[in-house]
mmCIF file of C-alpha atoms in Angstrom:
data_model
loop_
_atom_site.group_PDB
_atom_site.id
_atom_site.type_symbol
_atom_site.label_atom_id
_atom_site.label_comp_id
_atom_site.label_asym_id
_atom_site.label_seq_id
_atom_site.Cartn_x
_atom_site.Cartn_y
_atom_site.Cartn_z
ATOM 1 C CA UNK R 1 195.932 -25.472 29.047
ATOM 2 C CA UNK R 2 198.483 -24.488 26.380
ATOM 3 C CA UNK R 3 198.364 -21.461 24.123
ATOM 4 C CA UNK R 4 196.556 -23.417 21.394
ATOM 5 C CA UNK R 5 193.965 -24.532 23.938
ATOM 6 C CA UNK R 6 193.415 -20.951 25.109
ATOM 7 C CA UNK R 7 193.021 -19.718 21.551
ATOM 8 C CA UNK R 8 190.721 -22.613 20.674
ATOM 9 C CA UNK R 9 188.381 -21.806 23.590
ATOM 10 C CA UNK R 10 188.624 -17.994 23.563
ATOM 11 C CA UNK R 11 190.052 -17.466 20.103
ATOM 12 C CA UNK R 12 188.221 -14.435 18.765
ATOM 13 C CA UNK R 13 188.445 -12.495 22.034
ATOM 14 C CA UNK R 14 192.150 -13.281 22.463
ATOM 15 C CA UNK R 15 192.995 -12.343 18.878
ATOM 16 C CA UNK R 16 190.985 -9.107 19.021
ATOM 17 C CA UNK R 17 192.493 -8.015 22.335
ATOM 18 C CA UNK R 18 196.099 -8.867 21.475
ATOM 19 C CA UNK R 19 195.911 -7.290 18.000
ATOM 20 C CA UNK R 20 194.495 -4.057 19.392
ATOM 21 C CA UNK R 21 196.818 -3.746 22.395
ATOM 22 C CA UNK R 22 199.945 -4.766 20.463
ATOM 23 C CA UNK R 23 199.169 -2.255 17.713
ATOM 24 C CA UNK R 24 198.522 0.396 20.362
ATOM 25 C CA UNK R 25 202.077 -0.002 21.639
ATOM 26 C CA UNK R 26 202.108 -2.803 24.215
ATOM 27 C CA UNK R 27 204.845 -5.463 23.758
ATOM 28 C CA UNK R 28 202.577 -8.454 23.078
ATOM 29 C CA UNK R 29 203.389 -11.441 20.778
ATOM 30 C CA UNK R 30 200.890 -10.666 18.020
ATOM 31 C CA UNK R 31 202.588 -12.938 15.454
ATOM 32 C CA UNK R 32 202.504 -15.961 17.793
ATOM 33 C CA UNK R 33 198.823 -15.391 18.551
ATOM 34 C CA UNK R 34 198.013 -15.125 14.839
ATOM 35 C CA UNK R 35 199.943 -18.333 14.143
ATOM 36 C CA UNK R 36 198.021 -20.132 16.888
ATOM 37 C CA UNK R 37 194.726 -18.719 15.642
ATOM 38 C CA UNK R 38 195.495 -19.880 12.119
ATOM 39 C CA UNK R 39 196.254 -23.376 13.407
ATOM 40 C CA UNK R 40 193.006 -23.358 15.424
ATOM 41 C CA UNK R 41 191.058 -22.452 12.265
ATOM 42 C CA UNK R 42 191.073 -26.149 11.369
ATOM 43 C CA UNK R 43 188.799 -26.898 14.309
ATOM 44 C CA UNK R 44 187.114 -24.163 16.323
ATOM 45 C CA UNK R 45 187.718 -20.885 14.465
ATOM 46 C CA UNK R 46 186.776 -19.538 11.046
ATOM 47 C CA UNK R 47 189.261 -17.778 8.779
ATOM 48 C CA UNK R 48 186.401 -15.727 7.319
ATOM 49 C CA UNK R 49 185.881 -14.154 10.748
ATOM 50 C CA UNK R 50 189.416 -14.362 12.106
ATOM 51 C CA UNK R 51 191.282 -12.340 9.467
ATOM 52 C CA UNK R 52 188.791 -9.405 9.249
ATOM 53 C CA UNK R 53 188.582 -9.274 13.054
ATOM 54 C CA UNK R 54 192.372 -9.190 13.522
ATOM 55 C CA UNK R 55 192.696 -6.646 10.693
ATOM 56 C CA UNK R 56 190.072 -4.299 12.161
ATOM 57 C CA UNK R 57 191.497 -4.426 15.700
ATOM 58 C CA UNK R 58 195.079 -3.887 14.532
ATOM 59 C CA UNK R 59 194.069 -0.869 12.424
ATOM 60 C CA UNK R 60 192.130 0.496 15.418
ATOM 61 C CA UNK R 61 195.254 0.152 17.598
ATOM 62 C CA UNK R 62 197.393 1.876 14.976
ATOM 63 C CA UNK R 63 194.830 4.679 14.837
ATOM 64 C CA UNK R 64 195.279 5.231 18.570
ATOM 65 C CA UNK R 65 199.043 5.669 18.069
ATOM 66 C CA UNK R 66 198.423 7.902 15.045
ATOM 67 C CA UNK R 67 196.270 10.232 17.156
ATOM 68 C CA UNK R 68 198.831 10.129 19.939
ATOM 69 C CA UNK R 69 201.585 11.177 17.550
ATOM 70 C CA UNK R 70 199.425 13.887 16.035
ATOM 71 C CA UNK R 71 198.474 15.528 19.317
ATOM 72 C CA UNK R 72 201.524 14.858 21.525
ATOM 73 C CA UNK R 73 204.341 15.015 18.961
ATOM 74 C CA UNK R 74 207.579 13.359 19.978
ATOM 75 C CA UNK R 75 206.557 12.951 23.613
ATOM 76 C CA UNK R 76 204.790 9.705 22.676
ATOM 77 C CA UNK R 77 207.742 8.523 20.580
ATOM 78 C CA UNK R 78 210.118 9.003 23.502
ATOM 79 C CA UNK R 79 207.693 7.046 25.674
ATOM 80 C CA UNK R 80 207.598 4.155 23.191
ATOM 81 C CA UNK R 81 211.408 4.116 23.176
ATOM 82 C CA UNK R 82 211.830 4.425 26.936
ATOM 83 C CA UNK R 83 212.936 0.772 27.273
ATOM 84 C CA UNK R 84 215.693 1.274 24.703
ATOM 85 C CA UNK R 85 219.247 1.776 26.071
ATOM 86 C CA UNK R 86 219.445 4.851 23.820
ATOM 87 C CA UNK R 87 215.967 6.368 23.273
ATOM 88 C CA UNK R 88 217.267 9.019 20.865
ATOM 89 C CA UNK R 89 218.773 6.439 18.507
ATOM 90 C CA UNK R 90 215.531 4.473 18.690
ATOM 91 C CA UNK R 91 213.560 7.537 17.572
ATOM 92 C CA UNK R 92 216.012 8.802 14.956
ATOM 93 C CA UNK R 93 216.504 5.373 13.344
ATOM 94 C CA UNK R 94 212.768 4.862 12.892
ATOM 95 C CA UNK R 95 212.230 8.456 11.799
ATOM 96 C CA UNK R 96 215.029 8.302 9.228
ATOM 97 C CA UNK R 97 213.525 5.124 7.774
ATOM 98 C CA UNK R 98 210.123 6.794 7.530
ATOM 99 C CA UNK R 99 211.517 10.003 5.996
ATOM 100 C CA UNK R 100 213.366 8.108 3.270
ATOM 101 C CA UNK R 101 210.396 6.012 2.168
ATOM 102 C CA UNK R 102 207.476 8.251 3.090
ATOM 103 C CA UNK R 103 203.899 7.000 3.572
ATOM 104 C CA UNK R 104 204.626 3.724 1.749
ATOM 105 C CA UNK R 105 206.531 2.668 4.878
ATOM 106 C CA UNK R 106 203.136 1.790 6.334
ATOM 107 C CA UNK R 107 202.693 -0.947 3.727
ATOM 108 C CA UNK R 108 205.432 -3.094 5.275
ATOM 109 C CA UNK R 109 206.080 -1.476 8.669
ATOM 110 C CA UNK R 110 204.377 -4.312 10.580
ATOM 111 C CA UNK R 111 206.996 -6.746 9.327
ATOM 112 C CA UNK R 112 209.901 -4.639 10.652
ATOM 113 C CA UNK R 113 210.730 -4.869 14.377
ATOM 114 C CA UNK R 114 211.032 -1.420 15.897
ATOM 115 C CA UNK R 115 209.488 0.393 12.946
ATOM 116 C CA UNK R 116 206.159 -1.412 13.473
ATOM 117 C CA UNK R 117 205.312 0.516 16.661
ATOM 118 C CA UNK R 118 206.828 3.817 15.501
ATOM 119 C CA UNK R 119 205.330 4.219 12.004
ATOM 120 C CA UNK R 120 201.803 5.173 13.111
ATOM 121 C CA UNK R 121 202.791 7.898 15.623
ATOM 122 C CA UNK R 122 205.382 9.220 13.160
ATOM 123 C CA UNK R 123 202.654 9.521 10.530
ATOM 124 C CA UNK R 124 200.550 11.482 13.002
ATOM 125 C CA UNK R 125 203.404 13.745 14.123
ATOM 126 C CA UNK R 126 204.203 14.549 10.471
ATOM 127 C CA UNK R 127 200.603 15.626 9.924
ATOM 128 C CA UNK R 128 199.654 12.933 7.425
ATOM 129 C CA UNK R 129 195.913 13.110 6.724
ATOM 130 C CA UNK R 130 194.080 10.326 8.532
ATOM 131 C CA UNK R 131 192.331 9.164 5.354
ATOM 132 C CA UNK R 132 195.703 8.696 3.677
ATOM 133 C CA UNK R 133 197.211 7.070 6.764
ATOM 134 C CA UNK R 134 194.419 4.555 7.202
ATOM 135 C CA UNK R 135 194.494 3.655 3.497
ATOM 136 C CA UNK R 136 198.174 2.686 3.585
ATOM 137 C CA UNK R 137 198.018 1.239 7.087
ATOM 138 C CA UNK R 138 194.967 -0.908 6.368
ATOM 139 C CA UNK R 139 196.681 -2.426 3.329
ATOM 140 C CA UNK R 140 199.872 -3.143 5.294
ATOM 141 C CA UNK R 141 198.007 -4.604 8.263
ATOM 142 C CA UNK R 142 195.906 -6.831 6.005
ATOM 143 C CA UNK R 143 199.079 -8.256 4.434
ATOM 144 C CA UNK R 144 200.641 -8.814 7.866
ATOM 145 C CA UNK R 145 197.587 -10.418 9.465
ATOM 146 C CA UNK R 146 196.900 -12.610 6.438
ATOM 147 C CA UNK R 147 200.522 -13.759 6.196
ATOM 148 C CA UNK R 148 200.792 -14.929 9.798
ATOM 149 C CA UNK R 149 197.281 -16.370 10.020
ATOM 150 C CA UNK R 150 197.587 -18.325 6.774
ATOM 151 C CA UNK R 151 201.042 -19.567 7.797
ATOM 152 C CA UNK R 152 199.487 -20.905 10.981
ATOM 153 C CA UNK R 153 196.638 -22.474 9.009
ATOM 154 C CA UNK R 154 198.907 -24.150 6.442
ATOM 155 C CA UNK R 155 201.482 -25.271 9.028
ATOM 156 C CA UNK R 156 199.019 -26.258 11.739
ATOM 157 C CA UNK R 157 200.390 -29.797 12.118
ATOM 158 C CA UNK R 158 203.928 -28.511 12.529
ATOM 159 C CA UNK R 159 202.803 -25.870 15.040
ATOM 160 C CA UNK R 160 200.901 -28.501 17.013
ATOM 161 C CA UNK R 161 204.033 -30.678 17.116
ATOM 162 C CA UNK R 162 206.152 -27.729 18.273
ATOM 163 C CA UNK R 163 203.693 -26.938 21.076
ATOM 164 C CA UNK R 164 203.694 -30.589 22.142
ATOM 165 C CA UNK R 165 207.516 -30.663 22.141
ATOM 166 C CA UNK R 166 207.598 -27.495 24.225
ATOM 167 C CA UNK R 167 205.199 -29.046 26.733
ATOM 168 C CA UNK R 168 207.229 -32.258 26.871
ATOM 169 C CA UNK R 169 210.466 -30.309 27.272
ATOM 170 C CA UNK R 170 208.979 -27.970 29.813
ATOM 171 C CA UNK R 171 212.051 -27.849 32.056
ATOM 172 C CA UNK R 172 214.414 -27.188 29.163
ATOM 173 C CA UNK R 173 212.174 -24.432 27.808
ATOM 174 C CA UNK R 174 211.865 -22.913 31.275
ATOM 175 C CA UNK R 175 215.663 -22.959 31.564
ATOM 176 C CA UNK R 176 216.021 -21.171 28.209
ATOM 177 C CA UNK R 177 213.470 -18.546 29.216
ATOM 178 C CA UNK R 178 215.248 -18.090 32.537
ATOM 179 C CA UNK R 179 218.583 -17.725 30.722
ATOM 180 C CA UNK R 180 217.092 -15.045 28.475
ATOM 181 C CA UNK R 181 215.680 -13.198 31.481
ATOM 182 C CA UNK R 182 219.050 -13.352 33.221
ATOM 183 C CA UNK R 183 220.777 -12.067 30.078
ATOM 184 C CA UNK R 184 218.305 -9.185 29.892
ATOM 185 C CA UNK R 185 218.875 -8.463 33.590
ATOM 186 C CA UNK R 186 222.655 -8.418 33.085
ATOM 187 C CA UNK R 187 222.304 -6.059 30.130
ATOM 188 C CA UNK R 188 220.038 -3.787 32.163
ATOM 189 C CA UNK R 189 222.525 -3.857 35.049
ATOM 190 C CA UNK R 190 225.384 -2.932 32.718
ATOM 191 C CA UNK R 191 223.411 0.010 31.366
ATOM 192 C CA UNK R 192 222.496 1.030 34.921
ATOM 193 C CA UNK R 193 226.134 0.895 36.055
ATOM 194 C CA UNK R 194 227.231 2.808 32.971
ATOM 195 C CA UNK R 195 224.684 5.509 33.758
ATOM 196 C CA UNK R 196 225.887 5.892 37.344
ATOM 197 C CA UNK R 197 228.302 8.543 36.113
ATOM 198 C CA UNK R 198 225.281 10.760 35.473
ATOM 199 C CA UNK R 199 224.359 10.777 39.176
ATOM 200 C CA UNK R 200 227.035 13.373 39.804
ATOM 201 C CA UNK R 201 225.375 15.855 37.460
ATOM 202 C CA UNK R 202 224.138 18.892 39.341
ATOM 203 C CA UNK R 203 220.395 19.457 39.180
ATOM 204 C CA UNK R 204 218.340 22.529 39.950
ATOM 205 C CA UNK R 205 214.593 22.948 40.150
ATOM 206 C CA UNK R 206 212.944 25.348 37.750
ATOM 207 C CA UNK R 207 211.624 27.379 40.676
ATOM 208 C CA UNK R 208 215.100 27.716 42.217
ATOM 209 C CA UNK R 209 216.617 28.906 38.942
ATOM 210 C CA UNK R 210 213.742 31.276 38.212
ATOM 211 C CA UNK R 211 214.041 32.799 41.700
ATOM 212 C CA UNK R 212 217.811 33.088 41.333
ATOM 213 C CA UNK R 213 217.524 34.923 38.030
ATOM 214 C CA UNK R 214 214.827 37.221 39.400
ATOM 215 C CA UNK R 215 216.932 38.200 42.405
ATOM 216 C CA UNK R 216 220.240 38.565 40.564
ATOM 217 C CA UNK R 217 219.804 41.925 38.793
ATOM 218 C CA UNK R 218 223.523 42.209 38.046
ATOM 219 C CA UNK R 219 224.870 38.663 38.169
ATOM 220 C CA UNK R 220 228.639 38.308 38.469
ATOM 221 C CA UNK R 221 228.516 35.137 36.384
ATOM 222 C CA UNK R 222 227.237 34.747 32.848
ATOM 223 C CA UNK R 223 224.121 32.521 32.873
ATOM 224 C CA UNK R 224 223.234 30.554 29.740
ATOM 225 C CA UNK R 225 220.074 28.442 29.404
ATOM 226 C CA UNK R 226 220.374 25.862 26.620
ATOM 227 C CA UNK R 227 217.541 24.004 24.914
ATOM 228 C CA UNK R 228 218.746 20.438 24.213
ATOM 229 C CA UNK R 229 215.435 18.793 23.404
ATOM 230 C CA UNK R 230 216.274 15.600 21.535
ATOM 231 C CA UNK R 231 214.168 16.027 18.406
ATOM 232 C CA UNK R 232 215.575 18.119 15.574
ATOM 233 C CA UNK R 233 212.498 20.261 15.090
ATOM 234 C CA UNK R 234 209.665 21.801 17.062
ATOM 235 C CA UNK R 235 205.949 21.321 16.785
ATOM 236 C CA UNK R 236 204.092 24.238 15.129
ATOM 237 C CA UNK R 237 203.738 27.072 17.619
ATOM 238 C CA UNK R 238 206.443 25.586 19.849
ATOM 239 C CA UNK R 239 207.884 27.547 22.760
ATOM 240 C CA UNK R 240 211.178 27.664 24.582
ATOM 241 C CA UNK R 241 212.547 29.369 27.692
ATOM 242 C CA UNK R 242 212.999 33.058 26.966
ATOM 243 C CA UNK R 243 216.493 33.984 25.724
ATOM 244 C CA UNK R 244 217.630 30.347 25.735
ATOM 245 C CA UNK R 245 219.975 29.088 23.034
ATOM 246 C CA UNK R 246 219.656 25.953 20.940
ATOM 247 C CA UNK R 247 222.142 23.092 21.322
ATOM 248 C CA UNK R 248 221.411 20.212 18.945
ATOM 249 C CA UNK R 249 222.298 16.954 20.796
ATOM 250 C CA UNK R 250 222.677 14.921 17.608
ATOM 251 C CA UNK R 251 225.380 17.363 16.418
ATOM 252 C CA UNK R 252 227.039 18.033 19.747
ATOM 253 C CA UNK R 253 230.623 17.986 18.446
ATOM 254 C CA UNK R 254 229.818 20.778 16.023
ATOM 255 C CA UNK R 255 227.790 22.621 18.662
ATOM 256 C CA UNK R 256 230.725 22.501 21.087
ATOM 257 C CA UNK R 257 232.740 24.683 18.729
ATOM 258 C CA UNK R 258 230.076 27.381 18.909
ATOM 259 C CA UNK R 259 229.878 27.046 22.697
ATOM 260 C CA UNK R 260 233.614 27.556 23.285
ATOM 261 C CA UNK R 261 233.110 31.262 23.948
ATOM 262 C CA UNK R 262 230.788 30.415 26.862
ATOM 263 C CA UNK R 263 233.031 27.768 28.417
ATOM 264 C CA UNK R 264 234.712 29.954 30.988
ATOM 265 C CA UNK R 265 234.920 29.637 34.787
ATOM 266 C CA UNK R 266 232.579 32.610 35.228
ATOM 267 C CA UNK R 267 229.898 31.016 33.049
ATOM 268 C CA UNK R 268 227.010 28.807 34.192
ATOM 269 C CA UNK R 269 225.052 26.741 31.648
ATOM 270 C CA UNK R 270 221.652 25.283 32.525
ATOM 271 C CA UNK R 271 220.201 22.615 30.251
ATOM 272 C CA UNK R 272 216.601 21.568 29.698
ATOM 273 C CA UNK R 273 214.813 19.025 27.528
ATOM 274 C CA UNK R 274 211.462 17.237 27.382
ATOM 275 C CA UNK R 275 212.673 13.671 27.988
ATOM 276 C CA UNK R 276 211.588 11.296 30.712
ATOM 277 C CA UNK R 277 213.923 11.807 33.719
ATOM 278 C CA UNK R 278 215.725 14.580 31.770
ATOM 279 C CA UNK R 279 217.728 11.908 29.927
ATOM 280 C CA UNK R 280 219.077 14.118 27.155
ATOM 281 C CA UNK R 281 219.921 17.027 29.461
ATOM 282 C CA UNK R 282 221.878 14.751 31.804
ATOM 283 C CA UNK R 283 223.851 13.179 28.974
ATOM 284 C CA UNK R 284 224.740 16.520 27.399
ATOM 285 C CA UNK R 285 225.641 17.978 30.809
ATOM 286 C CA UNK R 286 228.087 15.124 31.382
ATOM 287 C CA UNK R 287 229.731 15.701 28.004
ATOM 288 C CA UNK R 288 230.009 19.441 28.628
ATOM 289 C CA UNK R 289 231.540 18.863 32.053
ATOM 290 C CA UNK R 290 234.234 16.800 30.368
ATOM 291 C CA UNK R 291 235.021 19.998 28.453
ATOM 292 C CA UNK R 292 235.496 21.841 31.778
ATOM 293 C CA UNK R 293 232.183 23.647 31.486
ATOM 294 C CA UNK R 294 230.074 24.179 34.608
ATOM 295 C CA UNK R 295 226.600 22.838 33.868
ATOM 296 C CA UNK R 296 223.392 21.925 35.668
ATOM 297 C CA UNK R 297 220.122 20.323 34.570
ATOM 298 C CA UNK R 298 216.749 21.999 35.031
ATOM 299 C CA UNK R 299 214.576 19.261 36.544
ATOM 300 C CA UNK R 300 211.341 18.734 34.649
ATOM 301 C CA UNK R 301 212.455 20.777 31.648
ATOM 302 C CA UNK R 302 210.218 23.270 29.901
ATOM 303 C CA UNK R 303 207.011 22.124 31.613
ATOM 304 C CA UNK R 304 208.511 22.678 35.055
ATOM 305 C CA UNK R 305 209.797 26.100 33.985
ATOM 306 C CA UNK R 306 206.335 27.198 32.825
ATOM 307 C CA UNK R 307 204.799 25.861 36.030
ATOM 308 C CA UNK R 308 207.322 27.893 38.037
ATOM 309 C CA UNK R 309 206.193 31.065 36.276
ATOM 310 C CA UNK R 310 209.240 31.441 34.059
ATOM 311 C CA UNK R 311 209.043 33.484 30.878
ATOM 312 C CA UNK R 312 208.844 31.719 27.525
ATOM 313 C CA UNK R 313 208.968 32.780 23.882
ATOM 314 C CA UNK R 314 208.159 31.334 20.489
ATOM 315 C CA UNK R 315 210.880 29.209 18.926
ATOM 316 C CA UNK R 316 212.623 31.408 16.309
ATOM 317 C CA UNK R 317 212.149 30.359 12.711
ATOM 318 C CA UNK R 318 215.941 30.078 12.341
ATOM 319 C CA UNK R 319 216.020 27.332 14.987
ATOM 320 C CA UNK R 320 213.352 25.180 13.333
ATOM 321 C CA UNK R 321 214.521 22.275 11.207
ATOM 322 C CA UNK R 322 211.817 21.611 8.664
ATOM 323 C CA UNK R 323 211.286 17.898 8.106
ATOM 324 C CA UNK R 324 208.953 16.275 5.573
ATOM 325 C CA UNK R 325 205.258 16.673 6.288
ATOM 326 C CA UNK R 326 202.834 14.361 4.551
ATOM 327 C CA UNK R 327 199.719 16.549 4.639
#
């Protein structure tokens, strides 16, 4: 049974599930499903039910991401970008787009790859009121759902022919899909090989470092703990490791100038972030080592430090970069 057959027999359930899960962040082909549902509206489905159902489920999925962004900050954004070769660029590109255009981004975000899954959590992290968010998001989702569904309805004969051609050319299509998978695998392998240089970065557990600092009352080496968390601001009431300094990873060249005074053989710099697998800390540590600076990464970042009983402090107001807030 082809995709049109599945949608024809289980149309409403398939559309509802895919629209919700795709809007909640899973990489599902929502546009293809809406096209197929629109084509099936000539026979087994009703547009009067299909469009409101898809609209409601997509808005519900976006609301889940909005709440995630509101209550977890940039942790969720880094998770959504974890499959990107450069998670920071993924976040900053989407954030910059949102900052420039503000809440109206939600009106067309669904049509923009990349921005579509980031707009809702960004709105939440920037403290946009939910009533305002859902007003813009609902309008944008309605336009998106209607556009794809009506395209499928109006082009149903063409879509049916395409599906038939795909079925008839099954081996050729399978070869193309296999080629794409191989290309993705090669790209992933290249990124993996490129990141092998980071394996040599020294790592230390938060407990080991905390114990070392507790026991060394008069250390013979200067110890610097640097906060390199990848976002350029902190959530309200944010904390950092006590007496740590801020190193902004997106402005590392400029930050290196300020760090020159610490880059001496008798100095040790420990880096921490909040990324999955300490991605930012490892990258910055590698760049600092190229500047002949002895560095190590604190495994697990700030959370591991707190768990180990390390002291923390509020992030100073001078270290906070105030970004637009749509409250």
